[in-house]
XYZ file of C-alpha atoms in Angstrom:
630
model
C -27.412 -7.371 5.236
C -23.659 -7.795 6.669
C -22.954 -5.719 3.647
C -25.103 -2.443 4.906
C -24.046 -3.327 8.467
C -20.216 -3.196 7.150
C -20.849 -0.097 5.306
C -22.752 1.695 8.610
C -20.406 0.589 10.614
C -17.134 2.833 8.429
C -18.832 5.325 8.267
C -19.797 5.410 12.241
C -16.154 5.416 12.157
C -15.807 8.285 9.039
C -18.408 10.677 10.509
C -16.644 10.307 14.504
C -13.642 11.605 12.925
C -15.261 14.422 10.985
C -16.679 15.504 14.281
C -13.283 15.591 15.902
C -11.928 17.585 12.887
C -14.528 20.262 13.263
C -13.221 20.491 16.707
C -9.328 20.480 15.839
C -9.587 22.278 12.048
C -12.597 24.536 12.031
C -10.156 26.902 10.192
C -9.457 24.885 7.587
C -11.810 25.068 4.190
C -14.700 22.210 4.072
C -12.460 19.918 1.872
C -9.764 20.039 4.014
C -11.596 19.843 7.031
C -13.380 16.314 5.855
C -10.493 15.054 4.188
C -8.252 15.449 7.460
C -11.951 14.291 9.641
C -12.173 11.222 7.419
C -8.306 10.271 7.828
C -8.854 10.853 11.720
C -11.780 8.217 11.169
C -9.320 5.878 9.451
C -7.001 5.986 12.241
C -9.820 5.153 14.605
C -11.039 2.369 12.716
C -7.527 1.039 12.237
C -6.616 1.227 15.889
C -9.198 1.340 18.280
C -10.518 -2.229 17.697
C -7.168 -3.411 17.441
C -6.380 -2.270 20.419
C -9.230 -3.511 22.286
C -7.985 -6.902 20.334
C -4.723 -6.886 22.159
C -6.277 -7.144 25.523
C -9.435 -9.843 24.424
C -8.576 -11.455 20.976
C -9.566 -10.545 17.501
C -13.411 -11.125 18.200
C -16.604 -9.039 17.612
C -16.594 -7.464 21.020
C -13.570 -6.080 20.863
C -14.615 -4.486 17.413
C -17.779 -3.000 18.908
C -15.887 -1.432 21.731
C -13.709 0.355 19.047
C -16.539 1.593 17.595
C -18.034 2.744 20.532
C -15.008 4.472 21.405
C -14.771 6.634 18.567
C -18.819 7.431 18.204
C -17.999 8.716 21.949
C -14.827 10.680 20.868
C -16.768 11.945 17.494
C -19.877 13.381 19.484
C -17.239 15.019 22.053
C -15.931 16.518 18.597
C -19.666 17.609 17.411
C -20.401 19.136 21.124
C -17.284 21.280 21.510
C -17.162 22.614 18.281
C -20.850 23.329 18.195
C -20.346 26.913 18.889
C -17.216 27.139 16.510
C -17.389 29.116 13.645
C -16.045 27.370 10.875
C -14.225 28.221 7.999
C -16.482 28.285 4.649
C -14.988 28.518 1.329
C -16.554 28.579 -2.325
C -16.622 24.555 -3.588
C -16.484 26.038 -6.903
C -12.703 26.356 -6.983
C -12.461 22.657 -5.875
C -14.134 21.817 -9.649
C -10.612 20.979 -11.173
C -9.749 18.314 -8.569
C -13.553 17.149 -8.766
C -13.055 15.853 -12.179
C -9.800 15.194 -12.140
C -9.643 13.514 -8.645
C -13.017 11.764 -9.532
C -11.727 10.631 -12.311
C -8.510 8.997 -10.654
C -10.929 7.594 -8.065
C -13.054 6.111 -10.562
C -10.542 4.441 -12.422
C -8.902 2.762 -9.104
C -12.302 1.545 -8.181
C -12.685 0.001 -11.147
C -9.302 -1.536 -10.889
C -9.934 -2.665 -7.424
C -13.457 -4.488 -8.301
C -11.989 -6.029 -11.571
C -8.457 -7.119 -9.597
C -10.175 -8.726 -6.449
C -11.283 -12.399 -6.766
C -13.915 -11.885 -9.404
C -15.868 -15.200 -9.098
C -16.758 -16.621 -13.055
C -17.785 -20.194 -13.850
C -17.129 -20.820 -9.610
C -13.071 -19.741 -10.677
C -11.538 -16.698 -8.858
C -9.709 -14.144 -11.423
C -7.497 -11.200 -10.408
C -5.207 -8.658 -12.229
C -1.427 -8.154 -13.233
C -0.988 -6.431 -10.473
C -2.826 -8.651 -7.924
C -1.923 -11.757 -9.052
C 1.170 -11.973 -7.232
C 0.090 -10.401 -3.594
C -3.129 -10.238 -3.108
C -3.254 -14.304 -2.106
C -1.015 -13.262 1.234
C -3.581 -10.337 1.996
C -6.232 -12.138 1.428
C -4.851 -14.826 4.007
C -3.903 -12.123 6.553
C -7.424 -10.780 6.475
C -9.168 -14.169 6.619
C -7.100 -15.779 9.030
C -7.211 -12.747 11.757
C -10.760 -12.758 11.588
C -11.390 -16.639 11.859
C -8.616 -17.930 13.944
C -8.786 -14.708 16.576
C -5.046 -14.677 17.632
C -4.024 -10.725 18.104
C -1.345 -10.089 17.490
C -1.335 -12.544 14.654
C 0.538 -15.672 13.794
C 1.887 -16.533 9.976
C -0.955 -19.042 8.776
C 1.370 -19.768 6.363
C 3.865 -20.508 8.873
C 2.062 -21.055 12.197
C 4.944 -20.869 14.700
C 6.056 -17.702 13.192
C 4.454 -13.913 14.728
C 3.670 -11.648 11.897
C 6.611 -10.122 10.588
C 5.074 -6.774 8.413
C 2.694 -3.934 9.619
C -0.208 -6.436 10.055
C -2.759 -3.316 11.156
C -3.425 -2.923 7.583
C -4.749 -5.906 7.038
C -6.574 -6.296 10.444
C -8.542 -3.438 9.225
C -9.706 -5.521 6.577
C -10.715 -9.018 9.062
C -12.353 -6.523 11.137
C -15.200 -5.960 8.371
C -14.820 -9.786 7.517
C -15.544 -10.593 10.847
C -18.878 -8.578 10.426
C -19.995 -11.383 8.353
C -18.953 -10.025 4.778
C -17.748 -11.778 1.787
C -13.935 -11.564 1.286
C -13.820 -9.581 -1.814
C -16.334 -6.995 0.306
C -13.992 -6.788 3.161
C -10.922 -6.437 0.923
C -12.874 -3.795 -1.158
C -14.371 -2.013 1.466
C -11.508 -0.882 3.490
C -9.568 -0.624 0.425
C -12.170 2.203 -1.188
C -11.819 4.132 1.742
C -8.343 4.074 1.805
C -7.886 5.012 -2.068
C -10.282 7.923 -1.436
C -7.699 9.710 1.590
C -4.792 8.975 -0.830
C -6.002 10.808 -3.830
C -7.777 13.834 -1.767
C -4.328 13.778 0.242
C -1.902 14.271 -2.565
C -4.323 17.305 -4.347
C -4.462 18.844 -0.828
C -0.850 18.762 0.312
C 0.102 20.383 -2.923
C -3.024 23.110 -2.707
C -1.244 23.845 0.379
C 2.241 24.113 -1.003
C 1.582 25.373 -4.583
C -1.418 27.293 -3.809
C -2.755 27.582 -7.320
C -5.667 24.771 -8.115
C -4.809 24.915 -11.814
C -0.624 23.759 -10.656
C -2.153 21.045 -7.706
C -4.046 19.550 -10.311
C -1.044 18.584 -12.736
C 0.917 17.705 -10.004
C -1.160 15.304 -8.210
C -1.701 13.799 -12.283
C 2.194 13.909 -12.522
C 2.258 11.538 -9.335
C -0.321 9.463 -10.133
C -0.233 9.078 -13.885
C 3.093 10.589 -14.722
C 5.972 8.415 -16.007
C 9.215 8.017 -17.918
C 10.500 7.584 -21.522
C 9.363 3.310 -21.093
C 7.008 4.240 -24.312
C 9.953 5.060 -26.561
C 10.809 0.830 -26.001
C 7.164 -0.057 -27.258
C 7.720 2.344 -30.049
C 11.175 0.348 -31.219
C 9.300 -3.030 -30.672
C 6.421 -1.617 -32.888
C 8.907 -0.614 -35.358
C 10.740 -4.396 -35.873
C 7.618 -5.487 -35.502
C 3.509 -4.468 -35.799
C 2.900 -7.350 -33.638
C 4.689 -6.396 -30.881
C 2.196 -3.261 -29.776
C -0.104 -6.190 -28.199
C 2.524 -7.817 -26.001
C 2.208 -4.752 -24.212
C -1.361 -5.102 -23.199
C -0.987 -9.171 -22.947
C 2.558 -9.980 -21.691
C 3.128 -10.402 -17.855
C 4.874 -7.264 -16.722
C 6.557 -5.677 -20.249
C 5.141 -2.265 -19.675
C 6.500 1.183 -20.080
C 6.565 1.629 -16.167
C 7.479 -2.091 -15.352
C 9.875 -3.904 -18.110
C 12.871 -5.359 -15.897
C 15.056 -6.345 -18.698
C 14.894 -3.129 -20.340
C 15.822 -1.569 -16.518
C 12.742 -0.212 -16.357
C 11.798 -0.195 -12.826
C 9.532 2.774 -11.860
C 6.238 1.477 -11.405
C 3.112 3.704 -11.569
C 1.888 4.332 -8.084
C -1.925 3.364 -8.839
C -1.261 -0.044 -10.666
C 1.744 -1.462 -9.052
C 1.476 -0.187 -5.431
C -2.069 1.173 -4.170
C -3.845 -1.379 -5.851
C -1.796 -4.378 -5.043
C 0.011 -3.272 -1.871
C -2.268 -3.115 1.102
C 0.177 -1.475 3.550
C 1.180 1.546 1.301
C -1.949 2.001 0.691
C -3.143 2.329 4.246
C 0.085 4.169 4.830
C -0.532 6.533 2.534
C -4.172 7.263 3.587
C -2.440 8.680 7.209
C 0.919 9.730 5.472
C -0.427 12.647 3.498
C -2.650 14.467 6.262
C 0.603 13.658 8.069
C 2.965 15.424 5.568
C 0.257 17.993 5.031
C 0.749 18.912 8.928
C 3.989 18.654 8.890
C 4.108 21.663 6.153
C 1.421 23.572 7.631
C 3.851 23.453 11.167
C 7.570 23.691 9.826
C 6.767 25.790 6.386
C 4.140 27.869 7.748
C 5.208 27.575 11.234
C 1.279 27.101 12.317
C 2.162 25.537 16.056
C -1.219 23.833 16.159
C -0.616 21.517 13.927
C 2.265 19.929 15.998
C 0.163 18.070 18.260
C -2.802 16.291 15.305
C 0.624 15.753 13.367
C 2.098 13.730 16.357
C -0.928 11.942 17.022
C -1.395 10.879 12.905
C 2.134 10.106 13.207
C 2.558 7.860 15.961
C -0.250 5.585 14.636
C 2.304 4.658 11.606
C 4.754 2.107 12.206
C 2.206 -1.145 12.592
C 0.303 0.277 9.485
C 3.435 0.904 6.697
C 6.599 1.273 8.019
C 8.199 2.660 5.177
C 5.784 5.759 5.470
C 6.902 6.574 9.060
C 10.329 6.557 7.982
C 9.823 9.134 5.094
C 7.958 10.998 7.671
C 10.315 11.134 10.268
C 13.653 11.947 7.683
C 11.677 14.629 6.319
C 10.473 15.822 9.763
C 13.919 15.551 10.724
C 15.193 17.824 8.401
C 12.864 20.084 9.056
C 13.710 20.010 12.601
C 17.893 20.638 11.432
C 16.499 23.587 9.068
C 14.463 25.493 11.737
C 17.479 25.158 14.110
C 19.734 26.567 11.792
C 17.183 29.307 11.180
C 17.039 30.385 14.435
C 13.012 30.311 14.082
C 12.502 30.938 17.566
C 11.143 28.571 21.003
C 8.149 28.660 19.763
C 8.868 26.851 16.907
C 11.090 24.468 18.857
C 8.861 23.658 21.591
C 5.786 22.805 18.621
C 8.542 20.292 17.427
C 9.340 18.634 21.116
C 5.529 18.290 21.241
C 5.693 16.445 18.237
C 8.227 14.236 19.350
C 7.209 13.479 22.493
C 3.621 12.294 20.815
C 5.471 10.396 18.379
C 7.849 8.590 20.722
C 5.058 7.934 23.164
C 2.876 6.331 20.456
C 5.474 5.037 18.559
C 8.127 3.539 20.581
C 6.281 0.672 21.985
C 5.159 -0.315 18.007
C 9.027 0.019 17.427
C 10.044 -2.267 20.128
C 8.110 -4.882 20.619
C 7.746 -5.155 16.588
C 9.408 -3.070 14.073
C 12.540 -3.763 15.387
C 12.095 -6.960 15.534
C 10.733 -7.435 12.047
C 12.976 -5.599 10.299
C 16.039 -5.246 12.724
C 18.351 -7.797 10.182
C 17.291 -6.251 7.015
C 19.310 -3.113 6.503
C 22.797 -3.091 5.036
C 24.322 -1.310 2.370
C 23.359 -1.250 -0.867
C 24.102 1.609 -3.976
C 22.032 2.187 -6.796
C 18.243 1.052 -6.022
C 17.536 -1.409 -8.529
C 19.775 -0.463 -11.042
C 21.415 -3.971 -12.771
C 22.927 -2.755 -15.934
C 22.261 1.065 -16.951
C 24.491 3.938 -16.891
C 23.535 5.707 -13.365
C 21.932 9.038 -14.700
C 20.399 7.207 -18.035
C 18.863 4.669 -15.596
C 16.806 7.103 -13.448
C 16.148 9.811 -16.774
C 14.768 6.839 -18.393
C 12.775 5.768 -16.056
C 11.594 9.664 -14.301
C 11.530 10.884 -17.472
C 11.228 14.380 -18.320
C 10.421 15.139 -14.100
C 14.240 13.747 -13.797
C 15.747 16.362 -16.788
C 13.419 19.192 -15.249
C 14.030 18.791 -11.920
C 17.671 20.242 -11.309
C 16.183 23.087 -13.294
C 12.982 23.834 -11.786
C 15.328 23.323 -8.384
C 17.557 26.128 -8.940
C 14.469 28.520 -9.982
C 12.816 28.133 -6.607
C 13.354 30.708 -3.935
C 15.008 29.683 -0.581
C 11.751 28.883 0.828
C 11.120 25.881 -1.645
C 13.947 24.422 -1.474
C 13.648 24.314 2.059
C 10.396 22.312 1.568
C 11.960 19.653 -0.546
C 15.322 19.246 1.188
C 13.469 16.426 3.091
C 12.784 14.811 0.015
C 15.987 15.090 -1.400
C 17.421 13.218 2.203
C 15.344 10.723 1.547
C 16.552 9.892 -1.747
C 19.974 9.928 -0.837
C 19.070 7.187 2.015
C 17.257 4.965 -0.053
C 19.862 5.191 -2.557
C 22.424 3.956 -0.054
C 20.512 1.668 2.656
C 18.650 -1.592 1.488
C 15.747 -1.761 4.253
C 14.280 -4.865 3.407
C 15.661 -8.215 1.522
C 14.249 -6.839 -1.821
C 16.410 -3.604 -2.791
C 13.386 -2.745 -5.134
C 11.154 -2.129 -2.467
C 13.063 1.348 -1.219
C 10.705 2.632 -3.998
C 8.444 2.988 -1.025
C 10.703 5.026 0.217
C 11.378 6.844 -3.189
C 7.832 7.276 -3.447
C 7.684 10.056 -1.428
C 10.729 11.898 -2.748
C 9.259 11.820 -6.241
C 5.929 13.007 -4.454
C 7.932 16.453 -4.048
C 9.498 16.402 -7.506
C 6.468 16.436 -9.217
C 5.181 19.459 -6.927
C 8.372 21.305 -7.640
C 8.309 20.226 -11.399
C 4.647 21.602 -11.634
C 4.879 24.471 -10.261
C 8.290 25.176 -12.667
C 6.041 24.131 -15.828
C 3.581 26.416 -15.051
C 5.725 29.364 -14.398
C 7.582 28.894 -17.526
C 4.268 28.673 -19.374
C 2.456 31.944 -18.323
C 6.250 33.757 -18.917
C 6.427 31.812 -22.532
C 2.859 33.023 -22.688
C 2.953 36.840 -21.533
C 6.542 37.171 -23.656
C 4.948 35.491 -26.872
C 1.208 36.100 -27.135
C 1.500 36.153 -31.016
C 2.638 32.447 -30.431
C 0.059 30.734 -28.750
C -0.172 27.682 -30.788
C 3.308 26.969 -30.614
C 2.914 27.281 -27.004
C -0.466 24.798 -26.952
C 1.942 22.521 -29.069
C 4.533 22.452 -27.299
C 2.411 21.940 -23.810
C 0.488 18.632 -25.506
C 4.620 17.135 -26.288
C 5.365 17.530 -22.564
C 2.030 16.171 -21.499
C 2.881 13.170 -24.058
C 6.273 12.777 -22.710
C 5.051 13.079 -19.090
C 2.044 10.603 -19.243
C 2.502 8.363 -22.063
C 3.790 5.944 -19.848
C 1.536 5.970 -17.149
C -1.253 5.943 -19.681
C -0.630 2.763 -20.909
C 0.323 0.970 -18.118
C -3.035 1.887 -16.322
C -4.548 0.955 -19.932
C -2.761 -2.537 -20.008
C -3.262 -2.917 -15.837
C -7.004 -2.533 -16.773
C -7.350 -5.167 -19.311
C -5.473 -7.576 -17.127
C -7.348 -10.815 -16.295
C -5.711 -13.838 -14.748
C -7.184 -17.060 -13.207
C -5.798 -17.248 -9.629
C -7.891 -20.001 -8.163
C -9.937 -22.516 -9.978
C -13.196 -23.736 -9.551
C -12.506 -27.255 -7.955
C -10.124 -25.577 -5.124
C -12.940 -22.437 -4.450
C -15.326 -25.666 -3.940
C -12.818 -27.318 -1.831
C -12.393 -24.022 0.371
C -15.525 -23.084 0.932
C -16.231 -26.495 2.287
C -13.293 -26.666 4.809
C -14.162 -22.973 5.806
C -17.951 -24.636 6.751
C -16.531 -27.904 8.494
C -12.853 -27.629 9.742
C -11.772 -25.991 12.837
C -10.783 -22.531 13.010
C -7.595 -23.658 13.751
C -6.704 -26.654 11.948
C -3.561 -26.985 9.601
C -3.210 -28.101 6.159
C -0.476 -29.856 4.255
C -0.177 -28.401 1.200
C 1.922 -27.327 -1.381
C 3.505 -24.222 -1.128
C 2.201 -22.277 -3.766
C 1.517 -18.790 -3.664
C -2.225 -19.065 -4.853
C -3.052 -21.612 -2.376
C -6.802 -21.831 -1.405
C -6.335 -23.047 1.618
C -3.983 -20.109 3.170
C -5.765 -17.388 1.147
C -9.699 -18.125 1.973
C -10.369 -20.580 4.856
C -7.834 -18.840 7.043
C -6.694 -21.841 8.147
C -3.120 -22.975 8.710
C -0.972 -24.192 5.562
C 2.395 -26.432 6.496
C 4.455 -24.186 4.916
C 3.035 -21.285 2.349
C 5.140 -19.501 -0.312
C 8.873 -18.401 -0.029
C 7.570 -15.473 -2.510
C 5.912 -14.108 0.776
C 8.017 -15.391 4.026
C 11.505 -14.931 2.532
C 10.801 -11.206 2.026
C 9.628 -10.675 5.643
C 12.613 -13.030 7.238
C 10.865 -15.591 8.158
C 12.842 -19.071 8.577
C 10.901 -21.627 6.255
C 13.369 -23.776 5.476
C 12.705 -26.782 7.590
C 9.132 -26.515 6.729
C 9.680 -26.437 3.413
C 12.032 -29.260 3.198
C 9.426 -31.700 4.804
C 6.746 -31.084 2.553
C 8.168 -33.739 -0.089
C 9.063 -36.212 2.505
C 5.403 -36.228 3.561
C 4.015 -36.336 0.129
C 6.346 -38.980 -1.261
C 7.357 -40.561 1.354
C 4.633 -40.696 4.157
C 5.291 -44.178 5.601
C 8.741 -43.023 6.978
C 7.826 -39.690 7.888
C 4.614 -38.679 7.967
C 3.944 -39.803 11.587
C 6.404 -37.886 12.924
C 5.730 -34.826 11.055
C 2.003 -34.930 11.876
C 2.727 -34.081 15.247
C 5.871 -31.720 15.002
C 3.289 -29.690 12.835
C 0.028 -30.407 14.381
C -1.084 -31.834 10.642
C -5.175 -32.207 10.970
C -5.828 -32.324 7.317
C -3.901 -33.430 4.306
C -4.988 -31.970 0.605
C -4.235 -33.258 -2.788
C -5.030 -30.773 -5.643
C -3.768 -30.322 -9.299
C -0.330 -28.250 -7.668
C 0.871 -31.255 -5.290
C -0.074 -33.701 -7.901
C 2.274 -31.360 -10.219
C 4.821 -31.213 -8.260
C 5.806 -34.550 -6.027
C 5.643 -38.155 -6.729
C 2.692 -38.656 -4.015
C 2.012 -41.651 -2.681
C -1.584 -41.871 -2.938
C -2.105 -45.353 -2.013
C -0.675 -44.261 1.882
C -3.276 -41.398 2.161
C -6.001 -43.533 0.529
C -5.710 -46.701 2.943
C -4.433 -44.820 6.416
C -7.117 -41.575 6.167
C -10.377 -41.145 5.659
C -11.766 -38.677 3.087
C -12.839 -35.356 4.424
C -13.674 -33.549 1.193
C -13.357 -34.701 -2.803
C -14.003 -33.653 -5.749
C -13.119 -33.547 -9.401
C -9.100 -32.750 -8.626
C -9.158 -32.024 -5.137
C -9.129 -34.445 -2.137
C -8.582 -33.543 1.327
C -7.615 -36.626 4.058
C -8.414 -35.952 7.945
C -5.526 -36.745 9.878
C -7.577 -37.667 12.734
C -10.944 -38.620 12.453
């Protein structure tokens, strides 16, 4: 039942923003028109409750009133436009992105329900890809919705605010809150977001390359499309027959992902939608953005100024990397029409923008952007090239979109190059500025650059095929030939990565600590804390949403947080508890104390303290969890 009510309750928020679309873009053709409705819905259902949990805590009234909200703003929409003529368009020339789009779709729902705590034998399992992150999301989620602090404290480090774009995972505690399972409320919000992403990219390039057949490919050349990693796999296979498994059963050695062999540019479906909650949610709002964006600067439409700003300023506490790409690109755009002399028309469309944008934004970027990531940016050459020659390092790892890029650049007119100079700005940022303590994670940056390339490189392929076509029609197998070795080239790698991401399968939480969790989430206080170990996987921090001690360096090192103290005293109070325990206890309000199979593994506990000072709140085959105070 919380299940339907979870599902009625999106799309309450989904159809609200469809009504305000036919309202805003009755012009626009029906896929466009949903596609931009259903991202206005996402913004609503990201924001409005949130914002109504600012003022009253993270609680169900606050989530009602959001909803509320936009079912009043969505029948507005329905009223106004009611009289509207709007824009039809045959749904017959959509067929290509049907089945190729469905197909994508497909495939990351499949990924999504097979890399989400899959319960077997009472064990949780998750992907490659999930293994490492989805433990922290899983704890943001969970502990929003239980504990009810907005904005939201670490509960891996509970004297710590949130340091990372925490609306993308409040989306996601809104639908647990509803009373769903956490897989569903991970899933849910996650499905709607994958759907935006992949109907965003195939519309921004319909708009830009205007051909269905040259949207298609490029929307497979960002999803799928990947570098020369498979000619590695194809030496290993060669010294050995063997080898061809490790790449469908070794942790990370795929074409897209094999750090000793420098490769280091992941596919976008395996290693960031599925895994990385914020991009994704970013990216839901980043491509109507960007799609805006061109429809105003390119095709100097002045209406689209104001939806963009709007879109826009509802970035920063979702993904910040996306409303940085956004604003460099919009920024050039800005420079370009100025030097163009496109008129005040133009200009004032772009001050609307801005002031929409700083209105929204600016209080986001003060009171937590800058905050967050204020200390994190220094300089830094080279991305995450260790070892490579600097132009082998990014052909081996673009590919064939790196070696046909330059050219298909210098074929475009003025007017494309114009539309990826943004791009190109951005790459030559992230190229020089580290934003965050990981240099590899500018790829979210980079993202978005290579977004354009593979537009640009599309549209180049396709023009070079109808001339190789029209000058050589005696020659059309050599042509077919020829286009299946630059598919090959272009997708190989992608291929199988997705292939090896799919057959994935790793234990994250076992059957004992599931047990243990799902107890403590039915008898311990909302918000008690936990002494645990630190480990990333840790059943406490990721389902109960209760406070941990101290969780994983793996996650609060790479957002700034200071851990260090914390995670200094979790030995002393393991092994030596007599000296220090007491004091401890009540520096970190310690209600509970847990003993599982990691903090048997890895301190010399004294178990006789624990067992004669504290009773037993919870045991059972490998787990037992002490109450501090009872």
């Amino acid at each position: 039942m919380a299940e339907l009510l979870s599902i009625l309750y999106v799309a309450l928020f989904a159809t609200s923003g469809i009504g305000l679309s036919r309202l805003l873009f009755f012009r626009e053709k029906p896929l466009v028109r949903i596609w931009l409705g259903l991202a206005m819905g996402m913004a609503m259902f990201i924001w409005l409750p949130a914002l109504f949990s600012f003022a009253m805590g993270f609680y169900l009234p606050a989530q009602l009133l959001g909803l509320l909200l936009a079912c009043l703003a969505g029948a507005a929409g329905f009223y106004f436009s009611r009289k509207r003529t709007l824009t039809a368009a045959p749904w017959k020339a959509e067929i290509p992105f049907f089945v190729a789009g469905g197909a994508l779709l497909l495939l990351c729902l499949v990924l999504l329900s097979s890399h989400t705590i899959v319960e077997r034998d009472g064990a949780l399992y998750v992907g490659q890809s999930t293994y490492g992150d989805l433990a922290m999301h899983l704890g943001f989620i969970s502990s929003i919705a239980t504990q009810g602090t907005f904005p939201p404290m670490y509960s891996i480090c509970p004297d710590k605010p949130v340091c990372y774009p925490f609306l993308s995972e409040s989306v996601g505690s809104t639908i647990y809150l509803l009373g769903t399972s956490l897989r569903f409320a991970t899933m849910l919000t996650a499905a709607y977001a994958l759907l935006l992403v992949i109907t965003g990219v195939y519309c921004f390039f319909q708009q830009w390359l205007g051909e269905t057949r040259k949207s298609v490919f490029a929307m497979l050349l960002f999803f799928v499309g990947g570098g020369f990693g498979f000619a590695y796999f194809f030496d290993l296979l060669k010294a050995n027959p063997d080898n061809l498994s490790r790449l469908f059963t070794a942790f990370y050695e795929t074409p897209t992902n094999f750090v000793s062999n420098g490769l280091r540019w992941v596919n976008p479906i395996a290693d960031m939608m599925i895994p990385q909650r914020a991009l994704l949610f970013g990216w839901s709002l980043l491509f109507p953005c960007l799609f805006l964006l061109h429809r105003a600067a390119i095709q100097r439409d002045t209406s689209a100024f104001v939806p963009l700003g709007i879109l826009a300023g509802t970035l920063p506490l979702i993904h910040t990397h996306s409303f940085l790409a956004l604003g460099i690109i919009s920024g050039f755009y800005l420079v370009r029409s100025l030097v163009r002399k496109e008129g005040k028309a133009q200009w004032l469309g772009f001050a609307k923008y801005l002031g929409i944008v700083l209105l929204l934004a600016l209080p986001q970027l003060i009171f937590f952007t800058f905050k967050q990531s204020g200390s994190f940016l220094k300089f830094h050459f080279n991305w995450a090239n260790e070892a490579d020659n600097y132009f082998w390092f990014y052909i081996k790892n673009f590919g064939l979109i790196a070696l046909l890029f330059p050219v298909a650049f210098l074929a475009a007119n003025r007017e494309e190059k114009g539309v990826v100079g943004g791009a190109l700005l951005i790459f030559a940022i992230a190229e020089f500025i580290q934003f965050q303590p990981n240099p590899y994670d500018n790829n979210k940056l980079l993202f978005i650059a290579f977004l354009y390339a593979c537009g640009l490189v599309a549209g180049w392929l396709f023009d070079a095929k109808d001339r190789l076509t029209r000058g050589a029609a005696r020659n059309r197998l050599s042509i077919a030939l020829l286009s299946v070795m630059v598919c090959a080239a272009l997708f190989l790698s992608g291929a199988l990565t997705l292939g090896r991401e799919y057959v994935s399968d790793y234990q994250l939480i076992d059957a004992d600590q599931v047990a243990a969790a799902d107890y403590v989430k039915e008898n311990a206080a909302p918000d008690a804390t936990f002494l645990t170990y630190n480990n990333h996987n840790n059943c406490i921090a990721a389902l109960t949403g209760r406070n941990i001690v101290c969780g994983s360096g793996s996650y609060l090192y790479f957002h700034g947080i200071d851990y260090s103290a914390r995670e200094n005293a979790l030995h002393l109070l393991y092994e030596q508890p007599s000296t220090y325990f007491s004091a401890y206890a009540k520096q970190y309000d310690i209600d509970y104390v847990f003993i599982g199979s990691s903090e048997l593994a890895n301190y010399q506990i004294d178990l006789g303290y624990f067992a004669d000072n504290f009773p037993v709140f919870y045991h059972n085959g490998s787990v037992t969890i002490y109450s501090v105070h009872s």
